[in-house]
CSV table of C-alpha atoms in Angstrom, one decimal:
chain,number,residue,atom,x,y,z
A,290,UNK,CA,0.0,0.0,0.0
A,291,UNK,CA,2.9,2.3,1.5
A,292,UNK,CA,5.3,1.7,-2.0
A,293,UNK,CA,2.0,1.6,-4.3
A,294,UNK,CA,1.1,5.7,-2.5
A,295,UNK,CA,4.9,7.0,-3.0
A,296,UNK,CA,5.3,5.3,-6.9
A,297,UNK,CA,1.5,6.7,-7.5
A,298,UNK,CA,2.7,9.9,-6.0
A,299,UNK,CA,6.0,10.6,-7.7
A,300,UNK,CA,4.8,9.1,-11.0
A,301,UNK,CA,1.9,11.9,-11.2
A,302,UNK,CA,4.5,14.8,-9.9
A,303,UNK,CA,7.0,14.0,-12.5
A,304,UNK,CA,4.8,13.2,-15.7
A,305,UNK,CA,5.4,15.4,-18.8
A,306,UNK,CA,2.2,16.8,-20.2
A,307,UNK,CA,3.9,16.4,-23.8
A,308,UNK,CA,1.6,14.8,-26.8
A,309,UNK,CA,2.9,11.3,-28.2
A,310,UNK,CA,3.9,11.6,-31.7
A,311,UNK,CA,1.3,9.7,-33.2
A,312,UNK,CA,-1.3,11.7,-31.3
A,313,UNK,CA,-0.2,15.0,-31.9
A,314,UNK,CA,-2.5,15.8,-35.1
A,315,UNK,CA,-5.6,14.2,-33.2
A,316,UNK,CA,-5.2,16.3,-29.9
A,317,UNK,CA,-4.1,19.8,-31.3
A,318,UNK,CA,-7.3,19.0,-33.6
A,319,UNK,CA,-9.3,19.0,-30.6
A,320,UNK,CA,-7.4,21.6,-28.7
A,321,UNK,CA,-7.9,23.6,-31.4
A,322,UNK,CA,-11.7,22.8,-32.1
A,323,UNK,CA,-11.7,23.8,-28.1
A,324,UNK,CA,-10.1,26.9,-28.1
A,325,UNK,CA,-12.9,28.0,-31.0
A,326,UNK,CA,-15.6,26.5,-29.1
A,327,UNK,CA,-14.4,28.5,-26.2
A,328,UNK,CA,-13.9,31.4,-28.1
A,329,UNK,CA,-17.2,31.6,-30.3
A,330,UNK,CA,-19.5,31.7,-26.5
A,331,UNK,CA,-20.5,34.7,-26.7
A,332,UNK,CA,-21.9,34.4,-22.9
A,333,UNK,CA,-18.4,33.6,-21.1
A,334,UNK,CA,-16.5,36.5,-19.7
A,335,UNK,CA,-13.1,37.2,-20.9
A,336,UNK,CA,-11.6,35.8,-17.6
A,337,UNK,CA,-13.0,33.1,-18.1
A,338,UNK,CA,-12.2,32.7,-21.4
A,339,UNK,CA,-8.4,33.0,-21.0
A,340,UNK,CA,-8.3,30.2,-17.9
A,341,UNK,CA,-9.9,27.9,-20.4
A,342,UNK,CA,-7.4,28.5,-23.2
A,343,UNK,CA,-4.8,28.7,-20.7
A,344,UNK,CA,-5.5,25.7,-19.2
A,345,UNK,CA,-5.7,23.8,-22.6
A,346,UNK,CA,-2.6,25.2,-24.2
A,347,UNK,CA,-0.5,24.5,-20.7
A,348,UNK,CA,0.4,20.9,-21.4
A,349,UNK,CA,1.7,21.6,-24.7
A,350,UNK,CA,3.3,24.4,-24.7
A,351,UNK,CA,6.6,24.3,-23.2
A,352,UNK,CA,7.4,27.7,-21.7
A,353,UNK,CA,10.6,27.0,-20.0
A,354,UNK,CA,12.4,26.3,-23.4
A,355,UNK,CA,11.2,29.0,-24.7
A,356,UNK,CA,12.5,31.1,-22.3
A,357,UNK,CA,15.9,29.5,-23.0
A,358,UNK,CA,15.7,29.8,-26.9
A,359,UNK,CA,14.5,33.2,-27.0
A,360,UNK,CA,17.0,34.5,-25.1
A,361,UNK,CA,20.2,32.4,-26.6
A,362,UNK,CA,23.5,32.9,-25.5
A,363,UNK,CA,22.4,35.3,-22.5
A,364,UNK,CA,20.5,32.4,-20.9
A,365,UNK,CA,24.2,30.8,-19.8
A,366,UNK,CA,24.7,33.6,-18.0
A,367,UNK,CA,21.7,34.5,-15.9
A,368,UNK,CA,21.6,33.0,-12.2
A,369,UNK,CA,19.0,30.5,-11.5
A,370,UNK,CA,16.7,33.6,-10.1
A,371,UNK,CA,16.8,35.5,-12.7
A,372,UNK,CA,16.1,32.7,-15.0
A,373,UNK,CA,13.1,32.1,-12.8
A,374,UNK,CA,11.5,35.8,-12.8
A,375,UNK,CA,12.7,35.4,-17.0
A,376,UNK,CA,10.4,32.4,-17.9
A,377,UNK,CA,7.3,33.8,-15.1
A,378,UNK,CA,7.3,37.0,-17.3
A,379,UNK,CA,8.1,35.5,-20.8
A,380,UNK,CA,5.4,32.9,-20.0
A,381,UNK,CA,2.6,35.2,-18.7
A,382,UNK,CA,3.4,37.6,-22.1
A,383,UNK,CA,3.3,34.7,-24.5
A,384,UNK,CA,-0.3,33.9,-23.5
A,385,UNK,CA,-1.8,37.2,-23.3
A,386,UNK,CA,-0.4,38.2,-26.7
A,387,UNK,CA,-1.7,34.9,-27.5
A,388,UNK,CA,-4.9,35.1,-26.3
A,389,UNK,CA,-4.9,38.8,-27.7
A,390,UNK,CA,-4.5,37.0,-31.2
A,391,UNK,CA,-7.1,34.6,-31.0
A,392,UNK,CA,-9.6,37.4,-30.1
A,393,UNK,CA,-9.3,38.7,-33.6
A,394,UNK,CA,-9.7,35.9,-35.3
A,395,UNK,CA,-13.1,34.5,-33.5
A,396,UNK,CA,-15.5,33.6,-36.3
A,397,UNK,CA,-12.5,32.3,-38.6
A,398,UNK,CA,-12.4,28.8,-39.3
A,399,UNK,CA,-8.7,26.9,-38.8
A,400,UNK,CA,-7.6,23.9,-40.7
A,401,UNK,CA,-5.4,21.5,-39.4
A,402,UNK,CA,-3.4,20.2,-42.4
A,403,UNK,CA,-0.6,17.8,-42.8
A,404,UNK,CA,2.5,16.9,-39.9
A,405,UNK,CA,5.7,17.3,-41.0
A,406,UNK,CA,8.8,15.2,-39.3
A,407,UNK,CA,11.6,17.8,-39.9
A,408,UNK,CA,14.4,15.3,-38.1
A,409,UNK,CA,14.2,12.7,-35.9
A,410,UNK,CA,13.5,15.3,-33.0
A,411,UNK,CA,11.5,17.7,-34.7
A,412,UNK,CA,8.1,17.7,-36.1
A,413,UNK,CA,5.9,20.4,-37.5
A,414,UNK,CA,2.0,20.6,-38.0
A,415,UNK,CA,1.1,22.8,-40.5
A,416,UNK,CA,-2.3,25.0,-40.2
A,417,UNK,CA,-4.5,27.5,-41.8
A,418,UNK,CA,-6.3,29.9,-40.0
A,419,UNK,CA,-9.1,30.8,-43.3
A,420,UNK,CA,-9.5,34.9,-42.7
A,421,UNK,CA,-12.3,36.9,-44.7
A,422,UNK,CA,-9.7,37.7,-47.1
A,423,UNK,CA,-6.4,35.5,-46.8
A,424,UNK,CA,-5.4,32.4,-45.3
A,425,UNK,CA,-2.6,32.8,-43.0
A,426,UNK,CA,-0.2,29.6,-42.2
A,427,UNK,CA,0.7,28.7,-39.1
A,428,UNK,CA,3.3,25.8,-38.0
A,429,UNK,CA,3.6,24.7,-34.6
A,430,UNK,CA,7.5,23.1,-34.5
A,431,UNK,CA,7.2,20.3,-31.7
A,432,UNK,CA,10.5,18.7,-30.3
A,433,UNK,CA,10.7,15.6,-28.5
A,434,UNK,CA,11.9,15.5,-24.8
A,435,UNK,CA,14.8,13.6,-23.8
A,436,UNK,CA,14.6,10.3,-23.1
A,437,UNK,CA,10.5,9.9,-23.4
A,438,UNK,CA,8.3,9.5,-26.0
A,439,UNK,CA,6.8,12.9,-25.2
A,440,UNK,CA,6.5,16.2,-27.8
A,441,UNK,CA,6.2,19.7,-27.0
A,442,UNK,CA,5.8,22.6,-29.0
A,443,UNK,CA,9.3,25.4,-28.9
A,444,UNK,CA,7.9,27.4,-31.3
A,445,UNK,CA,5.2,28.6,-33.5
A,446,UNK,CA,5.3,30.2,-37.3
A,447,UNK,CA,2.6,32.6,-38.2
A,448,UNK,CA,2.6,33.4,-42.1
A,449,UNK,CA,6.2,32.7,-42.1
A,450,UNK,CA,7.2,34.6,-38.9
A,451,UNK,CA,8.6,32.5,-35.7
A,452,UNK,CA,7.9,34.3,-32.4
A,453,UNK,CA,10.5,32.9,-31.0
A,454,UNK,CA,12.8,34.4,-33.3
A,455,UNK,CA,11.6,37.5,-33.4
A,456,UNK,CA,11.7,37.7,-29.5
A,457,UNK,CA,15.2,36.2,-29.7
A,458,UNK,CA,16.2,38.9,-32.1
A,459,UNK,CA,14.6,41.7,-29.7
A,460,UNK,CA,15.8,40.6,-27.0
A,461,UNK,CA,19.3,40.1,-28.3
A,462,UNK,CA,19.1,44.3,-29.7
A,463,UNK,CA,17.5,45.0,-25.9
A,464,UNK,CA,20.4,43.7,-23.9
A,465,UNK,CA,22.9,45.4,-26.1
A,466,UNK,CA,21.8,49.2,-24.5
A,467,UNK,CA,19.8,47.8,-21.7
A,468,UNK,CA,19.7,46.1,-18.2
A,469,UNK,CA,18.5,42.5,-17.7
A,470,UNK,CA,16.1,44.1,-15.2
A,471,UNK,CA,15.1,46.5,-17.5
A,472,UNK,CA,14.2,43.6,-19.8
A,473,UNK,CA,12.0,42.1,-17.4
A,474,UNK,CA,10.0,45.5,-16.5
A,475,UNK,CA,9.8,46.1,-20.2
A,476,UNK,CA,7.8,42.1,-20.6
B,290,UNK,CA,-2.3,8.7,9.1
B,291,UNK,CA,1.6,7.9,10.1
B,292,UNK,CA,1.4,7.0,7.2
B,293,UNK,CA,0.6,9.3,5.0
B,294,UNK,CA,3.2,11.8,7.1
B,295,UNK,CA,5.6,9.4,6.2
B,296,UNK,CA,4.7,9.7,2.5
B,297,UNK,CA,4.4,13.2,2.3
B,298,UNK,CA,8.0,13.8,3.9
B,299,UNK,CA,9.6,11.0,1.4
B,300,UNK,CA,7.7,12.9,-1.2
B,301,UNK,CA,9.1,16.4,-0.4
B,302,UNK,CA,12.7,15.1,0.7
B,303,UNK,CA,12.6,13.8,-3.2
B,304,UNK,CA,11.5,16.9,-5.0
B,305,UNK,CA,13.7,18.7,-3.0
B,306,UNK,CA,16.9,16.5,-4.4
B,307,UNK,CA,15.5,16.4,-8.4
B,308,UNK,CA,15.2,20.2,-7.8
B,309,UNK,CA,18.9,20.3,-6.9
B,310,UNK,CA,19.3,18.1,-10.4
B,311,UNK,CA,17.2,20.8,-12.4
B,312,UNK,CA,18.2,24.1,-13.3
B,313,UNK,CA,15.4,25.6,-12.3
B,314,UNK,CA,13.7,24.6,-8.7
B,315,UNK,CA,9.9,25.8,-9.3
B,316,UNK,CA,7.1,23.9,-11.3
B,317,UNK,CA,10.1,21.2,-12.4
B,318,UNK,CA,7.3,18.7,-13.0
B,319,UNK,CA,5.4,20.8,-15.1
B,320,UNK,CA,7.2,20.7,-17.9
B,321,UNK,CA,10.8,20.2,-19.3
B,322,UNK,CA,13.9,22.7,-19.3
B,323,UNK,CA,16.3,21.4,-22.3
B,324,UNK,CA,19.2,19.8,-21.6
B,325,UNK,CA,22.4,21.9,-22.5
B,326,UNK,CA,23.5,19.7,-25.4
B,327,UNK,CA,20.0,20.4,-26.8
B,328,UNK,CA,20.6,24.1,-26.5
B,329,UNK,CA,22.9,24.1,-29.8
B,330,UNK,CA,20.9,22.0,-31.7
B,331,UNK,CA,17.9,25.0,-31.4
B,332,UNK,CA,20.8,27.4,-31.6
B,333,UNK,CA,21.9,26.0,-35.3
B,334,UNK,CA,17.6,26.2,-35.7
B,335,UNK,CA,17.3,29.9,-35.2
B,336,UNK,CA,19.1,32.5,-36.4
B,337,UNK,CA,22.2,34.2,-34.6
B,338,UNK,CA,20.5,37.0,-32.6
B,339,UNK,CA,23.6,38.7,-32.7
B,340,UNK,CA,24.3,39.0,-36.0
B,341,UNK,CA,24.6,42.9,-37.2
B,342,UNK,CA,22.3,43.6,-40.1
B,343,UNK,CA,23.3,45.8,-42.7
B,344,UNK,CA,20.6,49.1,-41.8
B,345,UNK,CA,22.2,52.1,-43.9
B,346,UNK,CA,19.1,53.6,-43.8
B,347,UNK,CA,18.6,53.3,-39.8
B,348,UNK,CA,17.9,56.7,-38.5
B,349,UNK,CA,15.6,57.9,-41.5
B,350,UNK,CA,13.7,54.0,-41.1
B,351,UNK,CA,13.3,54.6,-37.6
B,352,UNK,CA,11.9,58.2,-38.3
B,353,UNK,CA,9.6,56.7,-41.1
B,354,UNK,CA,8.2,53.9,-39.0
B,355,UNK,CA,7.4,56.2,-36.4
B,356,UNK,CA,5.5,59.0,-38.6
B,357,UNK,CA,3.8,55.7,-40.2
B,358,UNK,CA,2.9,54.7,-36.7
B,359,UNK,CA,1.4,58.3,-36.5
B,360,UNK,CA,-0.7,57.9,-39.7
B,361,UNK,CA,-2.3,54.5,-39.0
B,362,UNK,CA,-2.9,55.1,-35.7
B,363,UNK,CA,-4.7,59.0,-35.8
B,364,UNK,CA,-5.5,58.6,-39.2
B,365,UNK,CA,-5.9,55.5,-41.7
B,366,UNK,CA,-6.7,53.5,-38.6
B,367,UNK,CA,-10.0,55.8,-37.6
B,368,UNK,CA,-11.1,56.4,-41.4
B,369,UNK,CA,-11.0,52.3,-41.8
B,370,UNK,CA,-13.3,52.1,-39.0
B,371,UNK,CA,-15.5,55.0,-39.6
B,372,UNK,CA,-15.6,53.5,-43.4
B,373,UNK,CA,-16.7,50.2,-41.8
B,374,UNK,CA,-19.5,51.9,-40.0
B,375,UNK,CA,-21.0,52.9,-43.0
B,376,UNK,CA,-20.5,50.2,-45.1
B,377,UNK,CA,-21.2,46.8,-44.4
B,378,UNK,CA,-18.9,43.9,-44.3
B,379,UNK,CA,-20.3,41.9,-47.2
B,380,UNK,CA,-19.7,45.2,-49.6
B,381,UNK,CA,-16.3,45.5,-48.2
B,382,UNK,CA,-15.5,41.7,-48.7
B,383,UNK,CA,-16.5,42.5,-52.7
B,384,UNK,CA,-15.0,45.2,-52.8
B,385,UNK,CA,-11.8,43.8,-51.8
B,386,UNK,CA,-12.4,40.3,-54.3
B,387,UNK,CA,-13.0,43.4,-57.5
B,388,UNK,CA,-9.7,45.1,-56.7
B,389,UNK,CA,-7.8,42.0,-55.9
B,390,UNK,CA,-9.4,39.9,-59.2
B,391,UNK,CA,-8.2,43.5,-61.0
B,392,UNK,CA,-4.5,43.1,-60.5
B,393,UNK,CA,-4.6,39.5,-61.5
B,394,UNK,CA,-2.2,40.3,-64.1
B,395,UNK,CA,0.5,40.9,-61.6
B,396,UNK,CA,0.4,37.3,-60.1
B,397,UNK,CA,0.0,36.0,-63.5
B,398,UNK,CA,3.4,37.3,-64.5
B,399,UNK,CA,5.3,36.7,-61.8
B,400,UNK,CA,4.1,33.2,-61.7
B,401,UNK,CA,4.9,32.9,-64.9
B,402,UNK,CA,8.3,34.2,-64.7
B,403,UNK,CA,9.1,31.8,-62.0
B,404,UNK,CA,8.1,29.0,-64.4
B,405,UNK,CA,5.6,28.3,-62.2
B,406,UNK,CA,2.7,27.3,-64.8
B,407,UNK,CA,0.2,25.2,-62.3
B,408,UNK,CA,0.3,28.4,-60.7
B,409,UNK,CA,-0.3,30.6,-63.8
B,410,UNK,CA,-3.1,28.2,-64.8
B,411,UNK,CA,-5.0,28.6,-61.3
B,412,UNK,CA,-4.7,32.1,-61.7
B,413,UNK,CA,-5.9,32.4,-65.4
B,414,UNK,CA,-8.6,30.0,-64.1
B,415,UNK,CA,-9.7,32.5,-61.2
B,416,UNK,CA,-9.6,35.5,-63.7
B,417,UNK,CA,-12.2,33.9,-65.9
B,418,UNK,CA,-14.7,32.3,-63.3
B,419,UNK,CA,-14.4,34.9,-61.2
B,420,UNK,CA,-15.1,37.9,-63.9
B,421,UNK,CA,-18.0,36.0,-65.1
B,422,UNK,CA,-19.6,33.7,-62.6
B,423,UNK,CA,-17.9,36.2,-60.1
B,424,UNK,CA,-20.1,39.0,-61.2
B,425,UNK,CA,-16.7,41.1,-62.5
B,426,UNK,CA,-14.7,39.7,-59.6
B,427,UNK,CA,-16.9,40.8,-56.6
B,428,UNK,CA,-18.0,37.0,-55.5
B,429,UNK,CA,-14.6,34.8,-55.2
B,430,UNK,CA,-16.1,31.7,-56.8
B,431,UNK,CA,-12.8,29.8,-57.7
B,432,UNK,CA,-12.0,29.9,-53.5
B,433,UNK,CA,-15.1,28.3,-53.0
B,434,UNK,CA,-14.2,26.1,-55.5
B,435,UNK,CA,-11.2,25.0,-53.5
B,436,UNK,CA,-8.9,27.6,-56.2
B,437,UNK,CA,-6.8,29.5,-54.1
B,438,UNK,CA,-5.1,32.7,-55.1
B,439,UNK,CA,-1.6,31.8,-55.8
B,440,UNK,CA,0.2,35.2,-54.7
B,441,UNK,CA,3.3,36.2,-56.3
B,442,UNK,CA,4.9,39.4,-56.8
B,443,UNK,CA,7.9,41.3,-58.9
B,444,UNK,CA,10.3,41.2,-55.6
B,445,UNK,CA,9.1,37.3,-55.3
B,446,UNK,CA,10.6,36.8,-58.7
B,447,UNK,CA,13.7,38.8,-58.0
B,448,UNK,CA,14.1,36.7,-55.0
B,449,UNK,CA,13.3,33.4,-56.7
B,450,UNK,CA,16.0,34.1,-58.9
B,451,UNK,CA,18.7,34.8,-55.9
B,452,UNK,CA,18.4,38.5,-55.9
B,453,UNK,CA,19.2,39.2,-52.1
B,454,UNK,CA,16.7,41.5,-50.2
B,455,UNK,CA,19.3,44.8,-49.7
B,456,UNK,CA,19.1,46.8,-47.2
B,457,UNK,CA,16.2,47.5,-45.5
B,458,UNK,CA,13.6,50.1,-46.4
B,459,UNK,CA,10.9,52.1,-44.9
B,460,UNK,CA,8.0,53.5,-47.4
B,461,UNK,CA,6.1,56.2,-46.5
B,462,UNK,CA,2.5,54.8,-45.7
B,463,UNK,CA,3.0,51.5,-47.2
B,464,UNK,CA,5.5,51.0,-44.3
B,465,UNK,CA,8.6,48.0,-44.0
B,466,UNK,CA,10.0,46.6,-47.3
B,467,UNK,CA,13.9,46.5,-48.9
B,468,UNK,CA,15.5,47.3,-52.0
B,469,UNK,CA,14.4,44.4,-53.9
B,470,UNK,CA,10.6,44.6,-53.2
B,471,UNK,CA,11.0,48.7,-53.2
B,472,UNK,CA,12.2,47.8,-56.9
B,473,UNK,CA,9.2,45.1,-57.0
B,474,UNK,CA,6.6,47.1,-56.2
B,475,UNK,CA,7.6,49.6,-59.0
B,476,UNK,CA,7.4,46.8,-61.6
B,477,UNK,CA,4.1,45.7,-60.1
B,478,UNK,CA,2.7,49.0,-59.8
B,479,UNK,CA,3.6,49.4,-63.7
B,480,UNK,CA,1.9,46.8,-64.4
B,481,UNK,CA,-1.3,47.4,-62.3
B,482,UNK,CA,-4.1,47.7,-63.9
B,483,UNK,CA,-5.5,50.4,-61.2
B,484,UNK,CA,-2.8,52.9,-61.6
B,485,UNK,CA,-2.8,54.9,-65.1
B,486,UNK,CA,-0.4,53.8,-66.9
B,487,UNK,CA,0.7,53.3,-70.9
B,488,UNK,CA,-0.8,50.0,-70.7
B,489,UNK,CA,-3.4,49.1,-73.3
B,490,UNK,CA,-5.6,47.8,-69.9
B,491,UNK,CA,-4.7,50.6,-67.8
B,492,UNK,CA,-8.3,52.4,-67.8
B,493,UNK,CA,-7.3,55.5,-65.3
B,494,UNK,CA,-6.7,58.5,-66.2
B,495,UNK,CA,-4.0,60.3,-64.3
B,496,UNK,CA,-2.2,59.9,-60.9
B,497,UNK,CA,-4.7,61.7,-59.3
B,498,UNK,CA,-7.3,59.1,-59.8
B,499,UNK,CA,-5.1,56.4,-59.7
B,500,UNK,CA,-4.1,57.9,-56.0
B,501,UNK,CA,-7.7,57.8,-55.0
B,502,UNK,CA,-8.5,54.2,-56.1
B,503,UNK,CA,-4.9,53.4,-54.5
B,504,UNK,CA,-6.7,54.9,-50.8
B,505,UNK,CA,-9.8,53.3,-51.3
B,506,UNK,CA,-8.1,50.3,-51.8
B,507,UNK,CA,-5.8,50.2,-48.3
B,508,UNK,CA,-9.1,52.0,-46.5
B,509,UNK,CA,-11.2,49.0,-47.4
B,510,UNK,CA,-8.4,46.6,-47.2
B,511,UNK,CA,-7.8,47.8,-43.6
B,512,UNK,CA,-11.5,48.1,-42.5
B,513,UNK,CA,-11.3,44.2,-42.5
B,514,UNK,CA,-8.9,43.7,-40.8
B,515,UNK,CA,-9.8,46.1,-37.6
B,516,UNK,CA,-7.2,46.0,-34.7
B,517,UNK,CA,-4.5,44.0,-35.7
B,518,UNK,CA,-1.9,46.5,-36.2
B,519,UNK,CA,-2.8,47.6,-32.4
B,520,UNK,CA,-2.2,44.0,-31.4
B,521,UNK,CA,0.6,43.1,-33.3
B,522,UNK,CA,2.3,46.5,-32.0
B,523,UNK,CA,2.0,45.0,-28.5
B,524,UNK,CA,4.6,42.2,-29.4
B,525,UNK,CA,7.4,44.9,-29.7
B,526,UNK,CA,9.9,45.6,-28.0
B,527,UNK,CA,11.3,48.3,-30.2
B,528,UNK,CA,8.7,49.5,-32.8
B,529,UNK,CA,11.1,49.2,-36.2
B,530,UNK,CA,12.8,46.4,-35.3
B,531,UNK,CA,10.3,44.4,-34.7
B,532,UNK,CA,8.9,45.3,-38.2
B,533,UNK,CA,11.9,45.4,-39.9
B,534,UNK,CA,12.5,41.6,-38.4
B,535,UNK,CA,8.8,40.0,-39.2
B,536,UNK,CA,9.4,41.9,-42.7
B,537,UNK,CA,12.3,40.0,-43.7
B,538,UNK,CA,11.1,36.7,-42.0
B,539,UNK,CA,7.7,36.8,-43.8
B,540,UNK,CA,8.9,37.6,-47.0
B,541,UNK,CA,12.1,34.8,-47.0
B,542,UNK,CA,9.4,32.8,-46.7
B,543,UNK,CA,7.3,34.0,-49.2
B,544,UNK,CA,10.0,33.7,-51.4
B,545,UNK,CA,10.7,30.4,-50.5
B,546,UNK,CA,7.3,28.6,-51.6
């Protein structure tokens, strides 16, 4: 009973929410389908809108290596507190401009189109979002966690653009006239 | 219950220890922090955030992207919007299928002169259903036929053909391009059916007209798509960079399919 509790426990506290790669196109299909669900109800307040997005997006999105890749070589160099306050802010801007996105796109309808294995560690799923006027692609790049058989997402392309990129690049130009601190105030 | 004190200290005594493993103490379970040998793999993904870009143009593109900032957001912006107040989506949404089935002939060429004749086809096919079954481009038929535009323009081509992008540059209203698609947009703009040119199709008469179809054009185009400059303003750190950066990102890959 006593070794069943502590395996039950530890095995819950140290499970990775990631997708398994032959699942990925099936769940982000319904993550997806539940994001616009969650979006198109016109009764739910906007509070309670974001928890529900939030709250689907958290398992999949992996935050923390974001943090790292967006901020490239600097990351080495930060102690592990300031790599903590880092990822809190990074993460809590990622969703809301997130979220802020989504908002704007509410009665558009998103198709989930073909995966893509890039390398043996890397695989995209391409996606439209289908606008009043254009269709806009976007790519979420999934990478798969050591040692498991688990994939999160790094990164997502919107109509060619990588966020992560461009926040690497910004970040990058930032530090070059500005304080680490300053950074964080400025996220 | 001595127990389950038992449990929860062997429980906390072994966080504790795989938090001394991790990097980063707080949430460890919640998801993964990459390993340091994985950190050069994503390094060789993106690009080198320190690399220098050539900006000879820097302090008048900064100046530009702010007075552009100006325009859309005290101007252009609140004219889109009082537009769409007056006329209804539906009209806009026409509106915008006329002018873009108009300047078919500038994704015909360039298609064309990237040899890329599937393309071509799909767009001649689009120009004829849509002009006729389209009632003269206003109802986008071939979409709902599954025909999707195939969009290609003059600084595409260049770029097909391994013209690099030059250095970057800011237009007044039309805001973040480069040399090439500066170049581009003159080529496409000659050809353009809605600007008066020498053309035997150009219909307009001067560049006064061709200046007012030109604003009705970006007003409309912008009335649908309300808010997004706001919002994608929010994402920036510094203002031109962040333009200058999504710019060249968006259009390598443009280029690229």
């Amino acid at each position: 009973m006593l070794k069943k509790t502590v395996l039950l426990t530890l095995l819950t506290m140290s499970t990775l929410l990631g997708i398994s790669e032959s699942n990925i196109k099936t769940e982000m299909t319904i993550k997806i389908d539940e994001i616009t669900t969650v979006l198109q109800d016109k009764m739910l307040p906007v509070e309670s809108k974001k928890e529900k997005i939030y709250s689907n997006i958290d398992g999949v999105f992996d935050y923390k290596t974001m943090s790292q890749i967006s901020l490239g070589k600097k990351w080495k160099t930060l102690s592990d507190d300031e790599k903590n306050r880092f990822m809190t802010a990074f993460e809590g801007k990622l969703k809301a401009s997130y979220f802020e996105k989504l908002e704007l796109y509410t009665d558009q309808k998103v198709r989930v189109k073909e995966l893509e294995k890039v390398k043996a560690t890397r695989i995209q799923l391409h996606s439209d979002i289908i606008g009043v006027e254009e269709t806009y692609e976007v790519i979420y790049k999934f990478f798969k966690v050591n040692n498991s058989s688990d994939w999160l997402i790094y990164d997502v392309e919107i109509t060619g653009v990588s966020i992560i990129q461009t926040y690497r690049k910004q970040f990058a130009e930032f530090l070059k006239t500005k304080s680490f601190d300053e950074l964080l105030a400025s996220l | 219950m001595k127990y389950f004190i038992f449990i929860f200290f062997i429980v906390f005594t072994f966080t504790g220890c795989s938090q001394k493993l991790d990097v980063l103490p707080q949430e460890s379970n919640k998801s993964t922090l990459i390993q340091e040998s994985d950190v050069d793999e994503f390094d060789d993904e993106f690009e080198d955030e320190n690399r220098e870009v050539f900006d000879p143009l820097k302090g008048y593109n900064r100046w530009m992207t702010n007075t552009n900032d100006k325009i859309y957001i005290h101007l252009f912006n609140p004219v889109s919007e009082g537009y769409a107040t007056v006329v209804p989506k539906t009209a806009r949404i026409g509106l915008s299928n006329f002018f873009h089935n108009l300047k078919f002939p500038i994704r015909f060429s360039n298609n064309l002169l990237q040899l890329k004749f599937d393309a071509s086809m799909k767009e001649l096919g689009r120009f004829m259903i849509n002009s006729t079954v389209g009632v003269l481009g206003f109802v986008d038929v071939a979409k709902m036929e599954g025909i999707e535009p195939q969009e290609e323009d003059f600084g595409q081509t260049l770029g097909h053909y391994g013209v690099g992008s030059g250095f970057h540059v800011v237009l007044p209203f039309l805001g973040p391009s480069n040399l090439r698609d500066t170049l581009g947009f003159g080529v496409d703009t000659w050809m353009d059916p809605i600007t008066s040119g020498s053309l035997e199709y150009q219909a307009v008469e001067n560049t006064t007209e061709s200046l007012g179809i030109a604003t009705a054009y970006y007003v409309n185009k912008n009335s649908l798509h309300p808010g997004e400059y706001e919002n994608l303003k929010k994402d920036a750190l510094d203002l031109y960079l962040f333009f200058r950066d999504t710019y060249e990102q968006q259009r390598a890959k443009e280029i690229e399919q």
